Tab-separated table of C-alpha atoms and ligand atoms in Angstrom:
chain	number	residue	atom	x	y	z
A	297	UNK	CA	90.982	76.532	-4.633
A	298	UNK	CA	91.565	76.399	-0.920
A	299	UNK	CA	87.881	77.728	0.881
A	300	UNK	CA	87.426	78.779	3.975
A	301	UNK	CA	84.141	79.164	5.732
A	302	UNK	CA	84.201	81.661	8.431
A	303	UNK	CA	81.797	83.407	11.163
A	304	UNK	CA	80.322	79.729	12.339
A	305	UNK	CA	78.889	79.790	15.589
A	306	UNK	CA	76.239	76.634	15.728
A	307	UNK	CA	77.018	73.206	15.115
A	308	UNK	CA	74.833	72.718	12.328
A	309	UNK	CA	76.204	75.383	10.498
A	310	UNK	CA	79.521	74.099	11.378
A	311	UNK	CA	78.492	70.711	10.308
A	312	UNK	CA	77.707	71.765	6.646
A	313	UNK	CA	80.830	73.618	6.254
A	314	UNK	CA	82.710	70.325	7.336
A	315	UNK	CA	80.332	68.224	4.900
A	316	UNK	CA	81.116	70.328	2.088
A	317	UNK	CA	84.234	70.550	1.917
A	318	UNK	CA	85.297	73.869	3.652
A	319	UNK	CA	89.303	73.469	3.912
A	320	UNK	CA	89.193	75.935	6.924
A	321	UNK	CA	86.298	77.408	9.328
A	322	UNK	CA	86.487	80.867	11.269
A	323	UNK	CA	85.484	81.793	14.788
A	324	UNK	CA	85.393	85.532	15.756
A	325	UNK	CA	86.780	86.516	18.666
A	326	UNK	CA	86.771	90.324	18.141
A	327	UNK	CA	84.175	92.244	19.785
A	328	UNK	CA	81.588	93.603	18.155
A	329	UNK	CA	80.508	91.345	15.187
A	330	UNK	CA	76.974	89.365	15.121
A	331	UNK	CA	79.054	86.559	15.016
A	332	UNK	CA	81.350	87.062	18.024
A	333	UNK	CA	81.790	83.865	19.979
A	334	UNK	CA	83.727	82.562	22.698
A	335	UNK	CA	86.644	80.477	23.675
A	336	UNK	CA	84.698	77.586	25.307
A	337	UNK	CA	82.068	77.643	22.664
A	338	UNK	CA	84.484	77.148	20.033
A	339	UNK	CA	86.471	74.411	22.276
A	340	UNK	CA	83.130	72.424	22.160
A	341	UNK	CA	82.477	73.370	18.383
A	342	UNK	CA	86.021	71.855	17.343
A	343	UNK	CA	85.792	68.542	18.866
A	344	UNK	CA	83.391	67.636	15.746
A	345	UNK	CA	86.003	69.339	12.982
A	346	UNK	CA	87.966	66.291	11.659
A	347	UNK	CA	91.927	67.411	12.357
A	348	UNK	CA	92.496	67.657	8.133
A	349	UNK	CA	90.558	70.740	8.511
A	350	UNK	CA	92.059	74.094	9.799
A	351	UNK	CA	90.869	76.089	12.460
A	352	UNK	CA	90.934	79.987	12.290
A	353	UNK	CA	90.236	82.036	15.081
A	354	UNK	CA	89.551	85.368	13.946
A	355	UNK	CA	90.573	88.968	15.819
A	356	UNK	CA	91.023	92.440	15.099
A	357	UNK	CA	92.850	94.973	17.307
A	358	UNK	CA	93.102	93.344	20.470
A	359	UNK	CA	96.076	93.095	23.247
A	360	UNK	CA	98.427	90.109	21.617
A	361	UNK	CA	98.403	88.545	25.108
A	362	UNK	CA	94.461	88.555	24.826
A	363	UNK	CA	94.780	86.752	21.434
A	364	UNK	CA	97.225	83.876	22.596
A	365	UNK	CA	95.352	83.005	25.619
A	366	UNK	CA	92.049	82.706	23.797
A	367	UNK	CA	93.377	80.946	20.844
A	368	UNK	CA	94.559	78.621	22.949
A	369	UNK	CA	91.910	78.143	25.157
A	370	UNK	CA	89.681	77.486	22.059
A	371	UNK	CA	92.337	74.910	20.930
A	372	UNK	CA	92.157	76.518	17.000
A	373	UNK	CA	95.066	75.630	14.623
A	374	UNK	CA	95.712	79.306	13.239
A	375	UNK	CA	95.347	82.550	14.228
A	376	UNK	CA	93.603	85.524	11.745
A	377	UNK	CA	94.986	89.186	12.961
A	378	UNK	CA	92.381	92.017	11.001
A	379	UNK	CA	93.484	94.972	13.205
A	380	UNK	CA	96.784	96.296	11.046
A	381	UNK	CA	99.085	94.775	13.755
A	382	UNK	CA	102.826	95.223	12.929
A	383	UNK	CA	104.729	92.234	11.471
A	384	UNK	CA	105.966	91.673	14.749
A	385	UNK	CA	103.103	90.563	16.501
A	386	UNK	CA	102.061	88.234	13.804
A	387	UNK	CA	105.936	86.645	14.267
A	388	UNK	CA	105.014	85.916	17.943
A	389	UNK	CA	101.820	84.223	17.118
A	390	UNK	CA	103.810	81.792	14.794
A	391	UNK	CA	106.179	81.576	17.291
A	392	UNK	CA	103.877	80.438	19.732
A	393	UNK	CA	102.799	77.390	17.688
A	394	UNK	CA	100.075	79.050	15.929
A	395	UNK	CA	99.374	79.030	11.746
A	396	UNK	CA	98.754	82.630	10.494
A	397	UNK	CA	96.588	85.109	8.561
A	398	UNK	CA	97.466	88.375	8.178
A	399	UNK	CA	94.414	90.030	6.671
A	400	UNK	CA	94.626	93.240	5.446
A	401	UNK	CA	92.626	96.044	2.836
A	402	UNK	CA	93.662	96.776	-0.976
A	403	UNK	CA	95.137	100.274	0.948
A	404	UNK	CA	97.121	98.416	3.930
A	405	UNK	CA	98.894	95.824	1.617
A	406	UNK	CA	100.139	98.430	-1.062
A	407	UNK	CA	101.062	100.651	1.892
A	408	UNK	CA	103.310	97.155	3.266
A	409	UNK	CA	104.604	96.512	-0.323
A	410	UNK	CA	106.107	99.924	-0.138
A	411	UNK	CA	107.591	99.850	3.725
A	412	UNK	CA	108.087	96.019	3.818
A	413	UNK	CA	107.958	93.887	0.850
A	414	UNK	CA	109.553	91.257	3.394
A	415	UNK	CA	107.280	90.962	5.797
A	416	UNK	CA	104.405	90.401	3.766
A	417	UNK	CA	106.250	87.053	2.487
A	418	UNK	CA	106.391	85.759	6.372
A	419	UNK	CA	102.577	85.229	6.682
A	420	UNK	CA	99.392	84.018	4.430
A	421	UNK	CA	98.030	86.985	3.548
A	422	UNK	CA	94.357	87.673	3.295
A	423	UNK	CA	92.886	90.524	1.174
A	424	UNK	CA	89.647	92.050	2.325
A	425	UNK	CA	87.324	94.863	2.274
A	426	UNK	CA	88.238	98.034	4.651
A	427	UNK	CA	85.173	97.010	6.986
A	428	UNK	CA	85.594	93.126	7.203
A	429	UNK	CA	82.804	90.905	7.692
A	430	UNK	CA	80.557	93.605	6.421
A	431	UNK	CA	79.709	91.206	3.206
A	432	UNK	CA	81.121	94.310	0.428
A	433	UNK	CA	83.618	93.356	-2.249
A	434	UNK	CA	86.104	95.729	-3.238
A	435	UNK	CA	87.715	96.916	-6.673
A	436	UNK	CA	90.777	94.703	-7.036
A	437	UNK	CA	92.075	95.745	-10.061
A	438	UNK	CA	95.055	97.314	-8.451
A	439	UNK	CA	96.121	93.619	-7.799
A	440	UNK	CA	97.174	93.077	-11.962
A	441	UNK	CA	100.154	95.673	-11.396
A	442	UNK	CA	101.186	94.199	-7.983
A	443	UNK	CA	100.022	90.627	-7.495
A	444	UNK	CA	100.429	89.350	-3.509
A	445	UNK	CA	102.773	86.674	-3.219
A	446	UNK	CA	101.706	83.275	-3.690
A	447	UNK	CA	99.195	81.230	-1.404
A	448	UNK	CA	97.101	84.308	-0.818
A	449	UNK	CA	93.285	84.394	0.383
A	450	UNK	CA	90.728	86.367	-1.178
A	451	UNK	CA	87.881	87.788	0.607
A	452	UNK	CA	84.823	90.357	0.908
A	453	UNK	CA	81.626	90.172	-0.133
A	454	UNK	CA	82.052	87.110	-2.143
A	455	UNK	CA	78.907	84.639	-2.759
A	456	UNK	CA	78.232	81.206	-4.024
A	457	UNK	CA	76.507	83.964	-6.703
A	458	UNK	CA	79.772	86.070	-7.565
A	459	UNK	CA	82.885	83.941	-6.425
A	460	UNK	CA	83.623	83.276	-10.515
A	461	UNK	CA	82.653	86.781	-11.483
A	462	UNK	CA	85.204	88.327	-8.895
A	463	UNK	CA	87.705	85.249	-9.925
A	464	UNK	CA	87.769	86.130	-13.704
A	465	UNK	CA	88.264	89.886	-12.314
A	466	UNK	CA	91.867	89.042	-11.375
A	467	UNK	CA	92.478	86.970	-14.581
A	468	UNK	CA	90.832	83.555	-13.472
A	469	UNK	CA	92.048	80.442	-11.344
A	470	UNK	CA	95.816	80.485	-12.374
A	471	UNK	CA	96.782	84.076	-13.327
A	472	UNK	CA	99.276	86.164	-12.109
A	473	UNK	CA	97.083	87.998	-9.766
A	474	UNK	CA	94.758	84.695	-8.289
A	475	UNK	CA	94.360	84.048	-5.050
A	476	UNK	CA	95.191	80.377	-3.951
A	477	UNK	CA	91.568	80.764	-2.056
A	478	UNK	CA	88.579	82.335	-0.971
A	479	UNK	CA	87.405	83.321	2.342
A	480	UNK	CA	83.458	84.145	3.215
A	481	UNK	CA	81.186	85.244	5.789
A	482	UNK	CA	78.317	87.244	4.674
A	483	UNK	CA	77.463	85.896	1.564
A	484	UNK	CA	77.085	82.572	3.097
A	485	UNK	CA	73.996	84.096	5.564
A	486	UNK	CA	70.243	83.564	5.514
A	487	UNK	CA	70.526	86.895	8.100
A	488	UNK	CA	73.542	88.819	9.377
A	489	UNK	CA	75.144	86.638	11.709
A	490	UNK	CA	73.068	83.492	10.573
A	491	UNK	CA	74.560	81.060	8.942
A	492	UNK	CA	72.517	79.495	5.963
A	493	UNK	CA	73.684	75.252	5.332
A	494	UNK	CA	72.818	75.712	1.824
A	495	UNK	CA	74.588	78.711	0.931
A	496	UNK	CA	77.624	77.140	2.130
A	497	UNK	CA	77.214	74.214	0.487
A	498	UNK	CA	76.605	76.382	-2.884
A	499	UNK	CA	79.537	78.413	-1.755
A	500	UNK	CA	82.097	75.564	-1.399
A	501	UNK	CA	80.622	74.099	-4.932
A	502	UNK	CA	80.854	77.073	-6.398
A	503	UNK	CA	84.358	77.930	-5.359
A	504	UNK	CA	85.493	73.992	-6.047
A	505	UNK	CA	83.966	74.375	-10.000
A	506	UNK	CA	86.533	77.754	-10.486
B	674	LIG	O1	82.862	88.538	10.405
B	674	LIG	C1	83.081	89.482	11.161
B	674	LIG	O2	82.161	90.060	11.738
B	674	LIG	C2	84.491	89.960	11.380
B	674	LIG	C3	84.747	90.808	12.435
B	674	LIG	C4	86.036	91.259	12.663
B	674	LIG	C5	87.081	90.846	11.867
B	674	LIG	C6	86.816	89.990	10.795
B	674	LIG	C7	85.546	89.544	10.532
B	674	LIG	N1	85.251	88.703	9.480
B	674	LIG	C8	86.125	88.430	8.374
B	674	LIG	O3	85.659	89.100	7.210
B	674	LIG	C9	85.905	88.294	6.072
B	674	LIG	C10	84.633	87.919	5.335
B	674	LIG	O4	83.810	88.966	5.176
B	674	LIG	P1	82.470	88.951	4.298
B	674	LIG	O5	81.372	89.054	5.289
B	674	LIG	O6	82.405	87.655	3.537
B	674	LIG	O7	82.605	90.143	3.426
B	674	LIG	C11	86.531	87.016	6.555
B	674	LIG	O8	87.934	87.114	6.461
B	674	LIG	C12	86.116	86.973	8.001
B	674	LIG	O9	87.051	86.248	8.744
């Protein structure tokens, strides 16, 4: 199970995820969140993440040209679009050297398996609750009758607490319907916005025994 760790902001925090485990961490870019950080923070963060371990810069609904330049300035491996940006832009992101995420809710990705079953094979798709980063799971049962392609990320709301609960909801580590990992923010918090070592290091445990 593929984890990713996201929201970090200190190096300590950082430093845990990387200890643990974590195969990816998040940095927010988009505006707005407690955890909302900037380009030369994260360039500074990064120089301790050992190259083996992915680098997502997270953003949600802002200008594409906005999103290169600060990816790059940051120096992250992989690019995380939350704002419901057409296919298109998430194509010029790759294009520009950059992994992807497309992360989108339960609603969004039925909506694109209707208007563009394609298109949701050309990026890793992440799953997530309609307010991300808000720490709230959502019903997933839809997924049984139309599983995401493979290599998909799961998140919202999840906890070292719940990750297997919310697993065995989609028929366990290996069914149909299973994402290839899990993706967490919240439930990895002493406080919103403040990142807790231990609860990652349960979370990455946790998700590693599924
Ligand atoms: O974390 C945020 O504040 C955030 C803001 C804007 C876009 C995405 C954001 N976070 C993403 O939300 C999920 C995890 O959410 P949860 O807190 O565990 O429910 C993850 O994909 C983050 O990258």
């Amino acid at each position: 199970m593929f984890v990713k760790i996201c929201g970090l902001r200190e190096p300590a925090t950082l430093a845990a995820a990387v200890q643990a485990g974590a195969d990816a961490v998040g940095f927010v870019f988009a505006p707005g969140s407690p955890r909302t950080v900037d380009a030369d923070t994260v360039r500074q963060l990064i120089t301790a993440v050992p190259h083996s371990i992915e680098t997502v810069g997270v953003f949600r609904g802002q200008p594409l040209d906005e999103v290169l330049l600060t990816a790059t300035a940051a120096g992250v491996s992989t690019v995380q679009l939350h704002g419901g940006e057409p296919v298109a832009e998430l194509d010029r992101v790759k294009s520009a050297g950059f992994g992807t995420i497309r992360a989108l809710s339960l609603d969004e990705y039925l909506q694109q398996l209707e208007r563009d079953p394609s298109g949701l094979r050309r990026h890793r798709l992440l799953l997530d609750a309609p307010v991300p980063g808000a720490g709230e799971p959502f019903d997933t049962s839809a997924l049984h009758a139309q599983p995401p392609h493979g290599g998909w990320l799961l998140a919202g709301g999840l906890t070292p607490g719940n990750v297997r609960e919310l697993l065995d909801a989609l028929g366990g580590v290996g069914s149909a319907a299973s994402p290839a990992g899990v993706d967490v923010s919240s439930g990895v918090e002493s406080s919103r916005g403040q990142k807790d070592a231990a609860l990652i290091e349960a979370f990455v445990a946790a998700a590693r025994a599924l």
